[in-house]
Protein backbone atom coordinates (compact mmCIF):
# COMPACT_ATOMS: atom_id res chain seq x y z
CA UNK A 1 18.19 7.42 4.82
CA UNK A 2 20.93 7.94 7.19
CA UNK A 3 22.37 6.30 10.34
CA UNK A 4 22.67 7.53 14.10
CA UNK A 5 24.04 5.87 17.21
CA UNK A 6 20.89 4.83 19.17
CA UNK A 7 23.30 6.05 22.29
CA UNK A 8 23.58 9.78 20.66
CA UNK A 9 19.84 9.52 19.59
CA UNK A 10 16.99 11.30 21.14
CA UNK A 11 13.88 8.53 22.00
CA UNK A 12 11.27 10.04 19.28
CA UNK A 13 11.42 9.21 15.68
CA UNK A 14 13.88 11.38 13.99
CA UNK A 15 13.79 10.10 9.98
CA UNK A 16 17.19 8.61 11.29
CA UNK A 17 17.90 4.78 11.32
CA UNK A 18 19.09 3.91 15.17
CA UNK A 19 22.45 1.32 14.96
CA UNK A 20 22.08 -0.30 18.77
CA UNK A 21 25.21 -1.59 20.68
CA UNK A 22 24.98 -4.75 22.80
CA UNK A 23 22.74 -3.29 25.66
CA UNK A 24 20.62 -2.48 23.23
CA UNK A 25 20.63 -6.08 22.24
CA UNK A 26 20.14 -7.13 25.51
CA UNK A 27 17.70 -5.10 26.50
CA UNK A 28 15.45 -5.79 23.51
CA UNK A 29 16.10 -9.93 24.47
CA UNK A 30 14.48 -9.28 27.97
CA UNK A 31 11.66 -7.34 25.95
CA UNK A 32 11.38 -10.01 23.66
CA UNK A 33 11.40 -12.88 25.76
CA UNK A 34 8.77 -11.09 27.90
CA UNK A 35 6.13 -10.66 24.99
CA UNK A 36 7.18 -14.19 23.39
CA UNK A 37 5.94 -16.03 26.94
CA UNK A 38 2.78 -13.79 26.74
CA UNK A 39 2.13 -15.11 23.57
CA UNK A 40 2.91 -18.42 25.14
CA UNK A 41 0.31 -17.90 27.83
CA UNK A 42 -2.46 -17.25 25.40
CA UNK A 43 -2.10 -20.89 23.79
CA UNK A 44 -3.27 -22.20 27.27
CA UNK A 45 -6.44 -20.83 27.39
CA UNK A 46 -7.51 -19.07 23.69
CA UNK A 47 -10.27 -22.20 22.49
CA UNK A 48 -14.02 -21.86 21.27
CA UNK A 49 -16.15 -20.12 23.77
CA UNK A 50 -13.33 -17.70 24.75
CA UNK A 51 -13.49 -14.00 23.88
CA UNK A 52 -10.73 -11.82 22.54
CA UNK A 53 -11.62 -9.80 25.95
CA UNK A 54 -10.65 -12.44 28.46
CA UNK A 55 -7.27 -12.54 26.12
CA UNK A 56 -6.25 -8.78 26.15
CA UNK A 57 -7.15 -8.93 30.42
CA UNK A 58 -4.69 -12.32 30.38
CA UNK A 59 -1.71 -10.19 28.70
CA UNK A 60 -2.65 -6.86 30.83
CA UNK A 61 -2.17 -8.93 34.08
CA UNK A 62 1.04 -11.39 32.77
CA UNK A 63 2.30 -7.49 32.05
CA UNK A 64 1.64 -6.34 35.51
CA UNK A 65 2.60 -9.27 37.07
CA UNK A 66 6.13 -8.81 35.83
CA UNK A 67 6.89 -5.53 35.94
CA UNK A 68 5.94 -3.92 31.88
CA UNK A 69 2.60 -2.53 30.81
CA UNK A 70 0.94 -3.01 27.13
CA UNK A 71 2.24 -0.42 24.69
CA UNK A 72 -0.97 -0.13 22.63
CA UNK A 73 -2.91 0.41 25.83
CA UNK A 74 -4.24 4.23 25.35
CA UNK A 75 -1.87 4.72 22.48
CA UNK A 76 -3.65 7.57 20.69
CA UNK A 77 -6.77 6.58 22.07
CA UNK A 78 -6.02 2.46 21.88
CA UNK A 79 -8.21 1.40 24.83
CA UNK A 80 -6.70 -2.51 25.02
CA UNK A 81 -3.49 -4.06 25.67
CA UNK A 82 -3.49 -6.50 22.83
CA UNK A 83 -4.55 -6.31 18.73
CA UNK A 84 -7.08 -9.39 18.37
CA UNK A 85 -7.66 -9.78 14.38
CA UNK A 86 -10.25 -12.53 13.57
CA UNK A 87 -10.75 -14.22 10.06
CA UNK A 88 -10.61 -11.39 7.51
CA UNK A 89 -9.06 -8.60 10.02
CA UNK A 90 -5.62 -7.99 8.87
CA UNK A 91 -4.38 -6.19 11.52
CA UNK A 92 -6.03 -3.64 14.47
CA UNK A 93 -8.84 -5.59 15.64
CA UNK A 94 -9.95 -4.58 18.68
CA UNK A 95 -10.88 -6.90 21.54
CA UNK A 96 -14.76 -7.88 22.22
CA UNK A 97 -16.77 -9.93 24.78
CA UNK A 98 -17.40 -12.21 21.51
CA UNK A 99 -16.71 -15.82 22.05
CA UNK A 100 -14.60 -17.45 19.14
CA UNK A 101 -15.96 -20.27 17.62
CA UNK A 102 -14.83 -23.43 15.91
CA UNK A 103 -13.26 -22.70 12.71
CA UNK A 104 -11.96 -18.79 13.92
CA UNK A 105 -8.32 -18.41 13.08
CA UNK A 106 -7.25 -15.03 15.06
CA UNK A 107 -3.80 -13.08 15.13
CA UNK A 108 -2.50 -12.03 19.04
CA UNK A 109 0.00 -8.80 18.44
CA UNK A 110 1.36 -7.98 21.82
CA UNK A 111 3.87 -5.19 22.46
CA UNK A 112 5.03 -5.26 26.38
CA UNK A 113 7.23 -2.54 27.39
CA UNK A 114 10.63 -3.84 30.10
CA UNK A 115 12.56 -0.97 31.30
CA UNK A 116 11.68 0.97 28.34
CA UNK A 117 12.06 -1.10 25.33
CA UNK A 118 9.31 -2.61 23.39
CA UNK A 119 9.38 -6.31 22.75
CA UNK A 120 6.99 -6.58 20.09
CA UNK A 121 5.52 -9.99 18.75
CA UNK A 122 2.14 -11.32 16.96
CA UNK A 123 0.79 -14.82 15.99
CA UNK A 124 -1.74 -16.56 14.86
CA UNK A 125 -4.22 -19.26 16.44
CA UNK A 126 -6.38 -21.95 15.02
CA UNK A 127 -9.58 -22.30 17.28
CA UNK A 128 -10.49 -25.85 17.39
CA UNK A 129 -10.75 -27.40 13.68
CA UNK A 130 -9.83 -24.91 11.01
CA UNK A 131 -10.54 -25.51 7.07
CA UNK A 132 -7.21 -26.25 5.04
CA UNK A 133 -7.47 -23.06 3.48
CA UNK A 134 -7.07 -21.20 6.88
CA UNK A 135 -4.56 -23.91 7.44
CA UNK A 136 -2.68 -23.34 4.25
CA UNK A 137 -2.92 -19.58 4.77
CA UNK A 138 -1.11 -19.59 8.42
CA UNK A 139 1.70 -22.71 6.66
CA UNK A 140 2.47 -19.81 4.20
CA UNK A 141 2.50 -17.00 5.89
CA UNK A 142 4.60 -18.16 9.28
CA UNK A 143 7.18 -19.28 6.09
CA UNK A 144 7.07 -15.89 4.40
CA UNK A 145 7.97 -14.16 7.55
CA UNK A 146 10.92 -16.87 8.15
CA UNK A 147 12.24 -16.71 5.27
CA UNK A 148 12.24 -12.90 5.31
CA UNK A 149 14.25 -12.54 8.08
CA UNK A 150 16.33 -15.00 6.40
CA UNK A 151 17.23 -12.56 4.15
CA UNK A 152 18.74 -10.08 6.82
CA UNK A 153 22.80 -9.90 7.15
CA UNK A 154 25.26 -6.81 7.09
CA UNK A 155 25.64 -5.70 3.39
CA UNK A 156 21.82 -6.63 2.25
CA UNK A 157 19.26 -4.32 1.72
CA UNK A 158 15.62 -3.77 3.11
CA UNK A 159 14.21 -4.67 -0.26
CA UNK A 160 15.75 -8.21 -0.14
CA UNK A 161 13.23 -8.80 2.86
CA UNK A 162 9.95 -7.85 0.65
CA UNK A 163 11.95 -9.79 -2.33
CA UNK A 164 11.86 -13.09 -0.40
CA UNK A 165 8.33 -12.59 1.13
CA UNK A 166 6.77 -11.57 -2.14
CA UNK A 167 8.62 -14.47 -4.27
CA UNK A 168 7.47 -17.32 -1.51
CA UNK A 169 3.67 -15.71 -1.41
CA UNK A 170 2.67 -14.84 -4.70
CA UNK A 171 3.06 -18.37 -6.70
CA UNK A 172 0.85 -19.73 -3.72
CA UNK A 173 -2.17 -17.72 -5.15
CA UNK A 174 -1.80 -15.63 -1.83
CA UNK A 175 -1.26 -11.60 -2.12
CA UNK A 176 0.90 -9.47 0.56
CA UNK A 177 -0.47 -6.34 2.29
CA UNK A 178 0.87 -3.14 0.92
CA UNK A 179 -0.95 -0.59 2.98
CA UNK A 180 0.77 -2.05 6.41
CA UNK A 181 4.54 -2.94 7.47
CA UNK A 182 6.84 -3.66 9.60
CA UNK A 183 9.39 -0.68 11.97
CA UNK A 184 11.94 0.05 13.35
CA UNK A 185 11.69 -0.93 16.90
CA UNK A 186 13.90 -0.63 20.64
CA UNK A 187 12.94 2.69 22.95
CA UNK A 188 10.53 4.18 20.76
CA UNK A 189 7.22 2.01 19.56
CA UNK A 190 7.54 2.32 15.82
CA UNK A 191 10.89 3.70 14.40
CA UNK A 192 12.89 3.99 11.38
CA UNK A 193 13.22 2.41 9.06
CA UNK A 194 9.50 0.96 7.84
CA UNK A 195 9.98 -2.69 6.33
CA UNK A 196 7.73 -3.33 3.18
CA UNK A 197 6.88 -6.65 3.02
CA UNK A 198 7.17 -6.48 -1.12
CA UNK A 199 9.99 -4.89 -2.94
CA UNK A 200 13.30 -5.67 -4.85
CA UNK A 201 16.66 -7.48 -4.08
CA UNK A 202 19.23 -5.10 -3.77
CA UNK A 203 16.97 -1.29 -3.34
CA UNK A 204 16.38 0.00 0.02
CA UNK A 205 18.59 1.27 2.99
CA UNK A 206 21.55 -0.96 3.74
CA UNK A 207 21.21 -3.04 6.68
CA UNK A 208 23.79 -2.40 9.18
CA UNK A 209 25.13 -4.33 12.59
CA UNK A 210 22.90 -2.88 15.37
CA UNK A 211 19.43 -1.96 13.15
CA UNK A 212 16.35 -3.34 15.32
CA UNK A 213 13.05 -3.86 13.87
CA UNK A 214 10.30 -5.80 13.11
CA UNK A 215 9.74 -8.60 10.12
CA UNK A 216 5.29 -8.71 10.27
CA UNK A 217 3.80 -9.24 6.63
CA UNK A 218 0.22 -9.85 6.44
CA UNK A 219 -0.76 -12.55 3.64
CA UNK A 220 -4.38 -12.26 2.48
CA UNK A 221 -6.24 -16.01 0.48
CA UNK A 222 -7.72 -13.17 -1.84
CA UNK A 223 -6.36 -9.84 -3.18
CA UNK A 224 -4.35 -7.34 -1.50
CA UNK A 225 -6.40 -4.64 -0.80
CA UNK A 226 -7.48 -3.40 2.58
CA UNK A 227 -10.19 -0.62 4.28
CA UNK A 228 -10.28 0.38 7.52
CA UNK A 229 -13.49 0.81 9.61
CA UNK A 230 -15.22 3.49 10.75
CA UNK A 231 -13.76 2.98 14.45
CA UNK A 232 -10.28 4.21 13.01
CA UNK A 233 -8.45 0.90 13.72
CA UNK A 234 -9.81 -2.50 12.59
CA UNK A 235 -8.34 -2.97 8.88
CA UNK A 236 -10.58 -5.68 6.76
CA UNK A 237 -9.97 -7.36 3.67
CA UNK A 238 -11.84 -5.75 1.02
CA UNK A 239 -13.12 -9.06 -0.64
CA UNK A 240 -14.03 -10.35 2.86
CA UNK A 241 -11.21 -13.24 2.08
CA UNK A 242 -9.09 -14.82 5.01
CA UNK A 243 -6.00 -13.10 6.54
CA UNK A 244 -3.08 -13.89 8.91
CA UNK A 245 0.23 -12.34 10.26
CA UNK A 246 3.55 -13.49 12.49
CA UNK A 247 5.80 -11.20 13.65
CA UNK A 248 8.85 -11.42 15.04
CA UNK A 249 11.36 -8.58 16.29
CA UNK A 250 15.03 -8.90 15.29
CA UNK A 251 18.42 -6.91 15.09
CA UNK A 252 21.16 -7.37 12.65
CA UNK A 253 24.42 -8.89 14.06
CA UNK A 254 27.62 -9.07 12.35
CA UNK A 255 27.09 -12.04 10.99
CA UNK A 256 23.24 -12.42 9.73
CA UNK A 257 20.34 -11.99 12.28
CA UNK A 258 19.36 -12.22 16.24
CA UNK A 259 15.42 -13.13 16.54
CA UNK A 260 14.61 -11.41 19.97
CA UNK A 261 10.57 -12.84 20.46
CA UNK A 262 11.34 -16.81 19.77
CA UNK A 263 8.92 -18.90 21.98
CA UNK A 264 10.80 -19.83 24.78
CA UNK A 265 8.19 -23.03 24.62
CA UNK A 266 8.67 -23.58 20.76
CA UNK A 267 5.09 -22.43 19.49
CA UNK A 268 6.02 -21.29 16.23
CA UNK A 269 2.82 -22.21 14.44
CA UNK A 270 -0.70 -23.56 15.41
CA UNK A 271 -1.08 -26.39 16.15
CA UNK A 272 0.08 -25.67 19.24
CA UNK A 273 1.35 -28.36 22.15
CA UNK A 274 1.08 -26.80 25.56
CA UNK A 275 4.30 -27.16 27.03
């Protein structure tokens, strides 16, 4: 894998990793910031008796409203502006006039595009009372993801990432999604270089000052293995077992990491406390 200026770079995916400089950075905090308060906005009003619809026209409008659009709406063929992933979705689920009920946990992944850059941002809900297990599930998996991105500074590699999510997940009697990872991210949706969420200390692409992308790993109560439905989108859990993802996009500074899609209103993890 080699390295490019993101200045010198055209905006496609070229099998090159893009190094940003500090608009980059900046532009990707506005981006960030922007998707982080949509996710905000959902925790007001996502509850039992509210449908993954009236959730995916909330983020379309907050989009409008300031001045981005969804990035997944009619991306090859995507007809929403928000992934809604309920129970045992893992990822790709697809919006529906379906109230949630009690019990539902459900992962928001939002991707608004500011003056061309994609801020890019999922996380989980708990509607109304949730079992532990669901509750144990989103503890673990919010912590895999954190302590993934701990793992980013100039000098480490993209395999210490999967390393720390895999070592954290698998003693908890959770597995980590293989078939699914996290990008490169900044003008172009999903970039170089794809971040495993399993892997090795020490293989993988060095990470470099000025690499964007995203840390997402999806943690499944049962095995690892997915399928994807006949729509061409929603992935399930094969053993029908509970699932949940965060996702957060960051860049590598010259000292350790810059998390761009923080909650500006400090919802990290359900339960949430409107703010």
């Amino acid at each position: 894998m080699t390295y490019v200026e993101a200045a010198a770079a055209p905006l496609r995916k070229t099998g090159q990793i893009k190094l940003h400089g500090p608009e980059g950075f900046a532009a990707m905090r506005k981006a960030g910031q922007l998707a982080a308060q949509a996710l905000d906005a959902i925790s007001e009003i996502i509850g039992p008796g509210v449908s993954t619809e009236a959730v995916d026209k909330l983020v379309f409008d907050f989009a409008v409203s300031h001045g981005a659009y969804p990035a997944t709406l009619n991306y090859r063929g995507y007809r929403y502006s928000v992934c809604t992933s309920i129970n045992h979705v893992v990822c790709h689920g697809m919006p529906s006039p379906r109230p949630l009920r009690e019990g539902d946990i459900v992962n928001v992944d939002v991707t608004l595009v500011v003056d061309g850059w994609y801020g890019d941002s999922s996380r989980m809900y708990a509607i109304g009372e949730i079992p532990r297990r669901a509750e144990r599930l989103i503890e673990v998996t919010y912590e895999s993801m954190m302590l993934g991105i701990a793992a980013i500074k100039p000098g480490a590699h993209l395999g210490d990432i999967g390393a720390a999510i895999q070592a954290y997940v698998e003693p908890q009697h959770m597995s980590v999604v293989r078939d699914f990872c996290g990008h490169g991210v900044g003008q172009v949706f999903h970039d170089e270089p794809n971040v495993v969420h399993v892997g090795r200390r020490g293989e993988g692409p060095e990470l470099k000052p000025g690499m964007i992308f995203t840390v997402e790993p999806m943690i499944n109560l049962g095995r690892p293995h997915v399928k994807v439905l006949s729509d061409g989108w929603t992935a399930v859990t094969r053993d029908r077992s509970l699932s949940a993802q965060f996702e957060h996009a960051v860049g590598v500074t010259e000292t350790g990491v810059e998390i761009f899609t923080l909650s500006p209103k400090g919802y990290h993890k359900p339960p949430y406390t409107l703010g």
